[in-house]
Amino acid sequence: NFVYFLKGLNFIADRIKEKFGCEDVLITPGDSDVDETVKSLMGKEAASYLRSFLKNGDIVAVTGGTTMAQVPKGMPRLEGYEDVVVVAARGGLGEKVEIQANTIAAELAERLGARYRLLYVPDNLGPEAMESITSEPRIKEVLSLIKRADVVIHGIGRAEEMARRRGLDESVIKKILKNGAVAEAFGYYFDSEGRVVFTTTSAGLSVNDLKNVRKVISVAGGAKKAPAIRAFLKYHCPTALITDEGAARKLIELE
Ligand code: BG6
């Protein structure tokens, strides 16, 4: 599109693709740090990217967050996906219900005319409680579905902000930051080289599983998030990065 061309966003997208090896990089104009509506543009972009390859029968795992919350909103009502199952990729954060993975899974399924399964496992449980809850047959079934996901769509956050949002103790937050964490995704914390430096106890998809997933779509923007996006891309290069101009420009500046 014209705005895209005018702003040289194609050029920036190619640079990011080359640098990190993602198959596709899609950049929406604007910066979601200063304009919240840019998140809805990213949501629309992610939704149309998903539609471009989604097959009936696919299992789609999603995470939460304010950016991911825009993905179902950007999806028109569709038919022909009744055998798609949408599921939360990880246990709950205890955040506002609108931005929880379970809510996003249900909303996305509704738009697709698909089915959904909810994951009722809170984050940060002690090892015993986690063990006992994840051995429940109904929970086990959902966890095995997640492990077989064909598509994963997820957000990326800044380490400190996410550690606070996830309600970690101040001492733990200090430790995570001391270990150099700059990014968070799926409850994993990464340093600027893309090394995992801390993991929260949570059930569901592990970042290790990403390499076996057919399509991984990362959705994150805002100039402030660029170091976090960079760190995650160093850990795993997704099939597609859906981002905004603010983050994209900063990303190539960081190189
Ligand atoms: C969370 C995801 O819910 O959203 C995280 O589980 C991600 O992995 C975060 O980092 C991003 O949130 P937001 O609101 O910045 O899109």
PDB file of C-alpha atoms and ligand atoms in Angstrom:
ATOM      1  CA  ASN A   1       0.000   0.000   0.000  1.00  0.00           C
ATOM      2  CA  PHE A   2       0.947   3.593  -0.622  1.00  0.00           C
ATOM      3  CA  VAL A   3       1.580   4.744   2.986  1.00  0.00           C
ATOM      4  CA  TYR A   4       3.749   1.689   3.413  1.00  0.00           C
ATOM      5  CA  PHE A   5       5.788   2.514   0.348  1.00  0.00           C
ATOM      6  CA  LEU A   6       6.072   6.180   1.256  1.00  0.00           C
ATOM      7  CA  LYS A   7       7.467   5.442   4.672  1.00  0.00           C
ATOM      8  CA  GLY A   8      10.009   2.915   3.414  1.00  0.00           C
ATOM      9  CA  LEU A   9       8.445   0.212   5.546  1.00  0.00           C
ATOM     10  CA  ASN A  10       9.095  -2.453   2.916  1.00  0.00           C
ATOM     11  CA  PHE A  11      12.766  -1.706   3.143  1.00  0.00           C
ATOM     12  CA  ILE A  12      12.724  -1.926   6.951  1.00  0.00           C
ATOM     13  CA  ALA A  13      10.753  -5.188   6.837  1.00  0.00           C
ATOM     14  CA  ASP A  14      13.351  -6.697   4.490  1.00  0.00           C
ATOM     15  CA  ARG A  15      16.187  -5.623   6.777  1.00  0.00           C
ATOM     16  CA  ILE A  16      14.509  -7.289   9.774  1.00  0.00           C
ATOM     17  CA  LYS A  17      13.788 -10.438   7.754  1.00  0.00           C
ATOM     18  CA  GLU A  18      17.387 -10.684   6.696  1.00  0.00           C
ATOM     19  CA  LYS A  19      18.782  -9.981  10.124  1.00  0.00           C
ATOM     20  CA  PHE A  20      16.640 -12.455  12.084  1.00  0.00           C
ATOM     21  CA  GLY A  21      15.592 -14.880   9.380  1.00  0.00           C
ATOM     22  CA  CYS A  22      11.811 -14.594   9.818  1.00  0.00           C
ATOM     23  CA  GLU A  23       9.845 -15.664   6.753  1.00  0.00           C
ATOM     24  CA  ASP A  24       7.534 -12.647   6.929  1.00  0.00           C
ATOM     25  CA  VAL A  25       7.684  -9.272   8.645  1.00  0.00           C
ATOM     26  CA  LEU A  26       4.587  -7.090   8.501  1.00  0.00           C
ATOM     27  CA  ILE A  27       4.770  -3.532   9.779  1.00  0.00           C
ATOM     28  CA  THR A  28       1.758  -1.338  10.439  1.00  0.00           C
ATOM     29  CA  PRO A  29       2.297   2.436  10.271  1.00  0.00           C
ATOM     30  CA  GLY A  30       2.455   4.288  13.624  1.00  0.00           C
ATOM     31  CA  ASP A  31       3.702   3.538  17.118  1.00  0.00           C
ATOM     32  CA  SER A  32       1.466   1.788  19.623  1.00  0.00           C
ATOM     33  CA  ASP A  33       3.364   3.448  22.497  1.00  0.00           C
ATOM     34  CA  VAL A  34       1.835   6.772  21.538  1.00  0.00           C
ATOM     35  CA  ASP A  35      -1.329   5.618  19.769  1.00  0.00           C
ATOM     36  CA  GLU A  36      -3.319   2.658  21.166  1.00  0.00           C
ATOM     37  CA  THR A  37      -5.258   2.276  17.892  1.00  0.00           C
ATOM     38  CA  VAL A  38      -2.066   0.994  16.251  1.00  0.00           C
ATOM     39  CA  LYS A  39      -2.591  -2.205  18.308  1.00  0.00           C
ATOM     40  CA  SER A  40      -5.847  -2.807  16.501  1.00  0.00           C
ATOM     41  CA  LEU A  41      -4.045  -2.444  13.153  1.00  0.00           C
ATOM     42  CA  MET A  42      -1.541  -5.091  14.276  1.00  0.00           C
ATOM     43  CA  GLY A  43      -4.459  -7.277  15.380  1.00  0.00           C
ATOM     44  CA  LYS A  44      -6.056  -6.981  11.931  1.00  0.00           C
ATOM     45  CA  GLU A  45      -2.773  -7.753  10.224  1.00  0.00           C
ATOM     46  CA  ALA A  46      -2.245 -10.834  12.401  1.00  0.00           C
ATOM     47  CA  ALA A  47      -5.818 -11.974  11.741  1.00  0.00           C
ATOM     48  CA  SER A  48      -5.463 -11.710   7.979  1.00  0.00           C
ATOM     49  CA  TYR A  49      -2.078 -13.434   8.090  1.00  0.00           C
ATOM     50  CA  LEU A  50      -3.665 -16.296  10.026  1.00  0.00           C
ATOM     51  CA  ARG A  51      -6.457 -16.585   7.455  1.00  0.00           C
ATOM     52  CA  SER A  52      -3.937 -16.837   4.646  1.00  0.00           C
ATOM     53  CA  PHE A  53      -2.870 -20.341   5.700  1.00  0.00           C
ATOM     54  CA  LEU A  54      -5.305 -21.645   8.336  1.00  0.00           C
ATOM     55  CA  LYS A  55      -6.683 -25.093   7.516  1.00  0.00           C
ATOM     56  CA  ASN A  56      -9.824 -26.631   8.897  1.00  0.00           C
ATOM     57  CA  GLY A  57      -8.666 -29.065  11.603  1.00  0.00           C
ATOM     58  CA  ASP A  58      -5.731 -26.942  12.796  1.00  0.00           C
ATOM     59  CA  ILE A  59      -5.055 -26.412  16.489  1.00  0.00           C
ATOM     60  CA  VAL A  60      -4.340 -22.746  17.236  1.00  0.00           C
ATOM     61  CA  ALA A  61      -2.728 -21.748  20.567  1.00  0.00           C
ATOM     62  CA  VAL A  62      -2.841 -18.127  21.722  1.00  0.00           C
ATOM     63  CA  THR A  63      -1.374 -16.103  24.581  1.00  0.00           C
ATOM     64  CA  GLY A  64      -2.881 -13.091  26.327  1.00  0.00           C
ATOM     65  CA  GLY A  65      -2.012  -9.406  26.472  1.00  0.00           C
ATOM     66  CA  THR A  66      -3.406  -6.135  25.216  1.00  0.00           C
ATOM     67  CA  THR A  67      -1.918  -6.646  21.735  1.00  0.00           C
ATOM     68  CA  MET A  68      -3.183 -10.215  21.346  1.00  0.00           C
ATOM     69  CA  ALA A  69      -6.633  -9.034  22.512  1.00  0.00           C
ATOM     70  CA  GLN A  70      -6.874  -7.161  19.195  1.00  0.00           C
ATOM     71  CA  VAL A  71      -6.417 -10.286  17.070  1.00  0.00           C
ATOM     72  CA  PRO A  72      -9.973 -11.688  17.406  1.00  0.00           C
ATOM     73  CA  LYS A  73     -11.318  -8.145  17.091  1.00  0.00           C
ATOM     74  CA  GLY A  74      -9.541  -7.863  13.757  1.00  0.00           C
ATOM     75  CA  MET A  75     -10.997 -11.128  12.476  1.00  0.00           C
ATOM     76  CA  PRO A  76     -14.232 -11.043  10.464  1.00  0.00           C
ATOM     77  CA  ARG A  77     -16.862 -13.729  11.108  1.00  0.00           C
ATOM     78  CA  LEU A  78     -15.957 -16.698   8.958  1.00  0.00           C
ATOM     79  CA  GLU A  79     -17.280 -20.098   8.002  1.00  0.00           C
ATOM     80  CA  GLY A  80     -15.576 -23.348   7.159  1.00  0.00           C
ATOM     81  CA  TYR A  81     -13.387 -23.627  10.254  1.00  0.00           C
ATOM     82  CA  GLU A  82     -15.685 -25.736  12.443  1.00  0.00           C
ATOM     83  CA  ASP A  83     -12.915 -28.275  13.056  1.00  0.00           C
ATOM     84  CA  VAL A  84     -10.368 -25.697  14.153  1.00  0.00           C
ATOM     85  CA  VAL A  85      -9.698 -25.719  17.900  1.00  0.00           C
ATOM     86  CA  VAL A  86      -8.417 -22.569  19.599  1.00  0.00           C
ATOM     87  CA  VAL A  87      -6.757 -22.965  22.976  1.00  0.00           C
ATOM     88  CA  ALA A  88      -4.797 -20.859  25.473  1.00  0.00           C
ATOM     89  CA  ALA A  89      -1.070 -21.591  25.146  1.00  0.00           C
ATOM     90  CA  ARG A  90      -0.284 -21.111  28.825  1.00  0.00           C
ATOM     91  CA  GLY A  91      -1.898 -20.961  32.246  1.00  0.00           C
ATOM     92  CA  GLY A  92      -3.468 -17.773  33.598  1.00  0.00           C
ATOM     93  CA  LEU A  93      -1.784 -14.557  34.598  1.00  0.00           C
ATOM     94  CA  GLY A  94      -4.592 -13.334  36.807  1.00  0.00           C
ATOM     95  CA  GLU A  95      -4.840 -10.199  34.661  1.00  0.00           C
ATOM     96  CA  LYS A  96      -7.997  -8.472  33.537  1.00  0.00           C
ATOM     97  CA  VAL A  97     -10.315 -11.005  31.954  1.00  0.00           C
ATOM     98  CA  GLU A  98     -10.437  -9.141  28.617  1.00  0.00           C
ATOM     99  CA  ILE A  99      -6.761  -9.735  27.985  1.00  0.00           C
ATOM    100  CA  GLN A 100      -6.448 -13.285  29.299  1.00  0.00           C
ATOM    101  CA  ALA A 101      -5.465 -16.025  26.877  1.00  0.00           C
ATOM    102  CA  ASN A 102      -8.655 -18.011  27.606  1.00  0.00           C
ATOM    103  CA  THR A 103     -10.834 -15.035  26.672  1.00  0.00           C
ATOM    104  CA  ILE A 104      -8.866 -14.403  23.493  1.00  0.00           C
ATOM    105  CA  ALA A 105      -9.098 -18.094  22.552  1.00  0.00           C
ATOM    106  CA  ALA A 106     -12.875 -18.067  23.003  1.00  0.00           C
ATOM    107  CA  GLU A 107     -13.285 -14.832  21.033  1.00  0.00           C
ATOM    108  CA  LEU A 108     -11.097 -15.978  18.182  1.00  0.00           C
ATOM    109  CA  ALA A 109     -12.975 -19.290  18.007  1.00  0.00           C
ATOM    110  CA  GLU A 110     -16.247 -17.397  17.901  1.00  0.00           C
ATOM    111  CA  ARG A 111     -15.112 -15.323  14.915  1.00  0.00           C
ATOM    112  CA  LEU A 112     -13.867 -18.400  13.079  1.00  0.00           C
ATOM    113  CA  GLY A 113     -16.970 -20.418  13.879  1.00  0.00           C
ATOM    114  CA  ALA A 114     -14.492 -22.831  15.483  1.00  0.00           C
ATOM    115  CA  ARG A 115     -14.307 -24.688  18.798  1.00  0.00           C
ATOM    116  CA  TYR A 116     -12.271 -23.662  21.808  1.00  0.00           C
ATOM    117  CA  ARG A 117     -10.897 -25.292  24.928  1.00  0.00           C
ATOM    118  CA  LEU A 118     -10.087 -23.368  28.095  1.00  0.00           C
ATOM    119  CA  LEU A 119      -7.042 -23.958  30.253  1.00  0.00           C
ATOM    120  CA  TYR A 120      -7.841 -23.550  33.939  1.00  0.00           C
ATOM    121  CA  VAL A 121      -4.373 -23.519  35.464  1.00  0.00           C
ATOM    122  CA  PRO A 122      -3.143 -20.453  37.329  1.00  0.00           C
ATOM    123  CA  ASP A 123       0.477 -19.351  36.988  1.00  0.00           C
ATOM    124  CA  ASN A 124       3.019 -19.460  39.772  1.00  0.00           C
ATOM    125  CA  LEU A 125       1.615 -22.474  41.587  1.00  0.00           C
ATOM    126  CA  GLY A 126       3.934 -24.382  43.891  1.00  0.00           C
ATOM    127  CA  PRO A 127       5.423 -27.560  42.379  1.00  0.00           C
ATOM    128  CA  GLU A 128       3.045 -29.891  44.263  1.00  0.00           C
ATOM    129  CA  ALA A 129      -0.101 -28.006  43.375  1.00  0.00           C
ATOM    130  CA  MET A 130       1.063 -27.780  39.748  1.00  0.00           C
ATOM    131  CA  GLU A 131       1.748 -31.492  39.625  1.00  0.00           C
ATOM    132  CA  SER A 132      -1.627 -32.388  41.031  1.00  0.00           C
ATOM    133  CA  ILE A 133      -3.652 -29.980  38.874  1.00  0.00           C
ATOM    134  CA  THR A 134      -1.894 -30.994  35.652  1.00  0.00           C
ATOM    135  CA  SER A 135      -2.578 -34.668  36.299  1.00  0.00           C
ATOM    136  CA  GLU A 136      -6.347 -34.059  36.235  1.00  0.00           C
ATOM    137  CA  PRO A 137      -7.679 -35.852  33.129  1.00  0.00           C
ATOM    138  CA  ARG A 138      -9.604 -32.819  31.780  1.00  0.00           C
ATOM    139  CA  ILE A 139      -6.575 -30.555  32.182  1.00  0.00           C
ATOM    140  CA  LYS A 140      -4.258 -33.204  30.739  1.00  0.00           C
ATOM    141  CA  GLU A 141      -6.420 -33.374  27.654  1.00  0.00           C
ATOM    142  CA  VAL A 142      -6.119 -29.609  27.067  1.00  0.00           C
ATOM    143  CA  LEU A 143      -2.360 -29.712  27.718  1.00  0.00           C
ATOM    144  CA  SER A 144      -1.903 -32.450  25.140  1.00  0.00           C
ATOM    145  CA  LEU A 145      -3.905 -30.398  22.637  1.00  0.00           C
ATOM    146  CA  ILE A 146      -1.561 -27.437  23.262  1.00  0.00           C
ATOM    147  CA  LYS A 147       1.488 -29.636  22.689  1.00  0.00           C
ATOM    148  CA  ARG A 148       0.076 -30.556  19.269  1.00  0.00           C
ATOM    149  CA  ALA A 149      -0.593 -26.932  18.205  1.00  0.00           C
ATOM    150  CA  ASP A 150      -0.153 -26.272  14.476  1.00  0.00           C
ATOM    151  CA  VAL A 151      -0.229 -22.515  14.915  1.00  0.00           C
ATOM    152  CA  VAL A 152       0.888 -20.332  17.830  1.00  0.00           C
ATOM    153  CA  ILE A 153       0.056 -16.633  18.017  1.00  0.00           C
ATOM    154  CA  HIS A 154       1.649 -14.777  20.903  1.00  0.00           C
ATOM    155  CA  GLY A 155       2.662 -11.438  22.371  1.00  0.00           C
ATOM    156  CA  ILE A 156       6.067 -10.309  23.602  1.00  0.00           C
ATOM    157  CA  GLY A 157       6.511  -8.061  26.628  1.00  0.00           C
ATOM    158  CA  ARG A 158       9.217  -6.094  28.380  1.00  0.00           C
ATOM    159  CA  ALA A 159      10.708  -8.153  31.206  1.00  0.00           C
ATOM    160  CA  GLU A 160      10.176  -5.764  34.089  1.00  0.00           C
ATOM    161  CA  GLU A 161       6.652  -4.765  33.110  1.00  0.00           C
ATOM    162  CA  MET A 162       5.612  -8.378  32.625  1.00  0.00           C
ATOM    163  CA  ALA A 163       7.218  -9.533  35.874  1.00  0.00           C
ATOM    164  CA  ARG A 164       5.113  -6.918  37.673  1.00  0.00           C
ATOM    165  CA  ARG A 165       1.980  -7.729  35.715  1.00  0.00           C
ATOM    166  CA  ARG A 166       2.515 -11.380  36.548  1.00  0.00           C
ATOM    167  CA  GLY A 167       2.651 -10.434  40.220  1.00  0.00           C
ATOM    168  CA  LEU A 168       6.130 -11.767  40.940  1.00  0.00           C
ATOM    169  CA  ASP A 169       7.728 -10.883  44.275  1.00  0.00           C
ATOM    170  CA  GLU A 170       9.960  -7.834  44.339  1.00  0.00           C
ATOM    171  CA  SER A 171      12.953 -10.050  45.229  1.00  0.00           C
ATOM    172  CA  VAL A 172      12.273 -12.283  42.209  1.00  0.00           C
ATOM    173  CA  ILE A 173      11.893  -9.261  39.914  1.00  0.00           C
ATOM    174  CA  LYS A 174      15.262  -7.984  41.143  1.00  0.00           C
ATOM    175  CA  LYS A 175      16.845 -11.374  40.459  1.00  0.00           C
ATOM    176  CA  ILE A 176      15.371 -11.581  36.951  1.00  0.00           C
ATOM    177  CA  LEU A 177      16.616  -8.114  36.071  1.00  0.00           C
ATOM    178  CA  LYS A 178      20.018  -8.833  37.598  1.00  0.00           C
ATOM    179  CA  ASN A 179      20.216 -11.806  35.252  1.00  0.00           C
ATOM    180  CA  GLY A 180      19.853  -9.350  32.386  1.00  0.00           C
ATOM    181  CA  ALA A 181      16.251 -10.097  31.393  1.00  0.00           C
ATOM    182  CA  VAL A 182      14.820  -7.645  28.867  1.00  0.00           C
ATOM    183  CA  ALA A 183      11.997  -9.694  27.315  1.00  0.00           C
ATOM    184  CA  GLU A 184       9.160 -11.970  28.330  1.00  0.00           C
ATOM    185  CA  ALA A 185       7.059 -14.368  26.285  1.00  0.00           C
ATOM    186  CA  PHE A 186       5.030 -17.414  27.424  1.00  0.00           C
ATOM    187  CA  GLY A 187       6.222 -16.785  31.011  1.00  0.00           C
ATOM    188  CA  TYR A 188       9.872 -17.142  29.950  1.00  0.00           C
ATOM    189  CA  TYR A 189      12.338 -14.303  30.439  1.00  0.00           C
ATOM    190  CA  PHE A 190      15.137 -13.639  27.935  1.00  0.00           C
ATOM    191  CA  ASP A 191      18.290 -11.557  28.091  1.00  0.00           C
ATOM    192  CA  SER A 192      19.387  -9.305  25.220  1.00  0.00           C
ATOM    193  CA  GLU A 193      21.178 -12.249  23.569  1.00  0.00           C
ATOM    194  CA  GLY A 194      17.985 -14.282  23.557  1.00  0.00           C
ATOM    195  CA  ARG A 195      19.003 -16.637  26.346  1.00  0.00           C
ATOM    196  CA  VAL A 196      16.328 -17.857  28.765  1.00  0.00           C
ATOM    197  CA  VAL A 197      17.281 -16.469  32.170  1.00  0.00           C
ATOM    198  CA  PHE A 198      14.126 -17.229  34.161  1.00  0.00           C
ATOM    199  CA  THR A 199      10.962 -19.303  33.811  1.00  0.00           C
ATOM    200  CA  THR A 200       7.704 -18.966  35.736  1.00  0.00           C
ATOM    201  CA  THR A 201       5.911 -22.096  36.829  1.00  0.00           C
ATOM    202  CA  SER A 202       3.093 -22.323  34.392  1.00  0.00           C
ATOM    203  CA  ALA A 203       1.513 -25.173  32.496  1.00  0.00           C
ATOM    204  CA  GLY A 204       1.212 -25.373  28.730  1.00  0.00           C
ATOM    205  CA  LEU A 205       3.407 -24.602  25.769  1.00  0.00           C
ATOM    206  CA  SER A 206       7.124 -24.433  26.464  1.00  0.00           C
ATOM    207  CA  VAL A 207       9.327 -22.188  24.314  1.00  0.00           C
ATOM    208  CA  ASN A 208      11.186 -25.360  23.393  1.00  0.00           C
ATOM    209  CA  ASP A 209       8.067 -26.617  21.642  1.00  0.00           C
ATOM    210  CA  LEU A 210       8.070 -23.650  19.245  1.00  0.00           C
ATOM    211  CA  LYS A 211      10.486 -25.315  16.839  1.00  0.00           C
ATOM    212  CA  ASN A 212       7.926 -28.059  16.171  1.00  0.00           C
ATOM    213  CA  VAL A 213       5.063 -25.660  15.472  1.00  0.00           C
ATOM    214  CA  ARG A 214       4.146 -25.204  11.793  1.00  0.00           C
ATOM    215  CA  LYS A 215       3.512 -21.450  12.032  1.00  0.00           C
ATOM    216  CA  VAL A 216       4.507 -19.121  14.846  1.00  0.00           C
ATOM    217  CA  ILE A 217       3.166 -15.584  14.687  1.00  0.00           C
ATOM    218  CA  SER A 218       4.671 -12.996  17.071  1.00  0.00           C
ATOM    219  CA  VAL A 219       2.622  -9.849  17.539  1.00  0.00           C
ATOM    220  CA  ALA A 220       4.301  -6.949  19.366  1.00  0.00           C
ATOM    221  CA  GLY A 221       4.937  -3.281  18.735  1.00  0.00           C
ATOM    222  CA  GLY A 222       5.841   0.061  20.260  1.00  0.00           C
ATOM    223  CA  ALA A 223       9.341   1.583  20.189  1.00  0.00           C
ATOM    224  CA  LYS A 224       9.845   0.797  23.883  1.00  0.00           C
ATOM    225  CA  LYS A 225       9.386  -2.901  23.200  1.00  0.00           C
ATOM    226  CA  ALA A 226      12.090  -3.064  20.499  1.00  0.00           C
ATOM    227  CA  PRO A 227      14.834  -4.475  22.782  1.00  0.00           C
ATOM    228  CA  ALA A 228      12.361  -7.118  23.996  1.00  0.00           C
ATOM    229  CA  ILE A 229      11.321  -8.039  20.450  1.00  0.00           C
ATOM    230  CA  ARG A 230      14.959  -8.242  19.415  1.00  0.00           C
ATOM    231  CA  ALA A 231      15.777 -10.556  22.336  1.00  0.00           C
ATOM    232  CA  PHE A 232      12.894 -12.879  21.515  1.00  0.00           C
ATOM    233  CA  LEU A 233      13.780 -12.983  17.794  1.00  0.00           C
ATOM    234  CA  LYS A 234      17.282 -14.012  18.790  1.00  0.00           C
ATOM    235  CA  TYR A 235      15.828 -16.911  20.746  1.00  0.00           C
ATOM    236  CA  HIS A 236      13.372 -18.043  18.120  1.00  0.00           C
ATOM    237  CA  CYS A 237      12.763 -16.683  14.725  1.00  0.00           C
ATOM    238  CA  PRO A 238       8.999 -16.829  14.171  1.00  0.00           C
ATOM    239  CA  THR A 239       7.316 -17.531  10.850  1.00  0.00           C
ATOM    240  CA  ALA A 240       5.970 -14.006  10.976  1.00  0.00           C
ATOM    241  CA  LEU A 241       6.607 -10.929  13.037  1.00  0.00           C
ATOM    242  CA  ILE A 242       3.677  -8.536  13.063  1.00  0.00           C
ATOM    243  CA  THR A 243       4.875  -5.241  14.459  1.00  0.00           C
ATOM    244  CA  ASP A 244       4.485  -1.486  14.110  1.00  0.00           C
ATOM    245  CA  GLU A 245       6.627   1.233  12.659  1.00  0.00           C
ATOM    246  CA  GLY A 246       7.798   2.487  16.076  1.00  0.00           C
ATOM    247  CA  ALA A 247       9.257  -0.888  17.055  1.00  0.00           C
ATOM    248  CA  ALA A 248      10.526  -1.703  13.566  1.00  0.00           C
ATOM    249  CA  ARG A 249      12.513   1.522  13.181  1.00  0.00           C
ATOM    250  CA  LYS A 250      14.038   1.047  16.645  1.00  0.00           C
ATOM    251  CA  LEU A 251      14.838  -2.596  15.827  1.00  0.00           C
ATOM    252  CA  ILE A 252      17.056  -1.707  12.910  1.00  0.00           C
ATOM    253  CA  GLU A 253      18.617   1.119  14.905  1.00  0.00           C
ATOM    254  CA  LEU A 254      19.656  -1.410  17.539  1.00  0.00           C
ATOM    255  CA  GLU A 255      21.640  -3.372  14.981  1.00  0.00           C
TER     256      GLU A 255
HETATM  257  C1  BG6 B   1       0.964 -11.693  27.920  1.00  0.00           C
HETATM  258  C2  BG6 B   1       1.655 -12.840  27.284  1.00  0.00           C
HETATM  259  O1  BG6 B   1      -0.310 -11.961  28.270  1.00  0.00           O
HETATM  260  O2  BG6 B   1       1.102 -10.587  27.039  1.00  0.00           O
HETATM  261  C3  BG6 B   1       3.073 -12.469  27.348  1.00  0.00           C
HETATM  262  O3  BG6 B   1       1.439 -14.048  27.977  1.00  0.00           O
HETATM  263  C4  BG6 B   1       3.356 -11.176  26.597  1.00  0.00           C
HETATM  264  O4  BG6 B   1       3.869 -13.527  26.916  1.00  0.00           O
HETATM  265  C5  BG6 B   1       2.394 -10.094  27.002  1.00  0.00           C
HETATM  266  O5  BG6 B   1       4.651 -10.763  26.894  1.00  0.00           O
HETATM  267  C6  BG6 B   1       2.415  -8.841  26.148  1.00  0.00           C
HETATM  268  O6  BG6 B   1       1.413  -7.984  26.588  1.00  0.00           O
HETATM  269  P1  BG6 B   1       0.980  -6.642  25.884  1.00  0.00           P
HETATM  270  O7  BG6 B   1      -0.147  -6.134  26.719  1.00  0.00           O
HETATM  271  O8  BG6 B   1       2.177  -5.751  25.945  1.00  0.00           O
HETATM  272  O9  BG6 B   1       0.578  -6.987  24.505  1.00  0.00           O
END
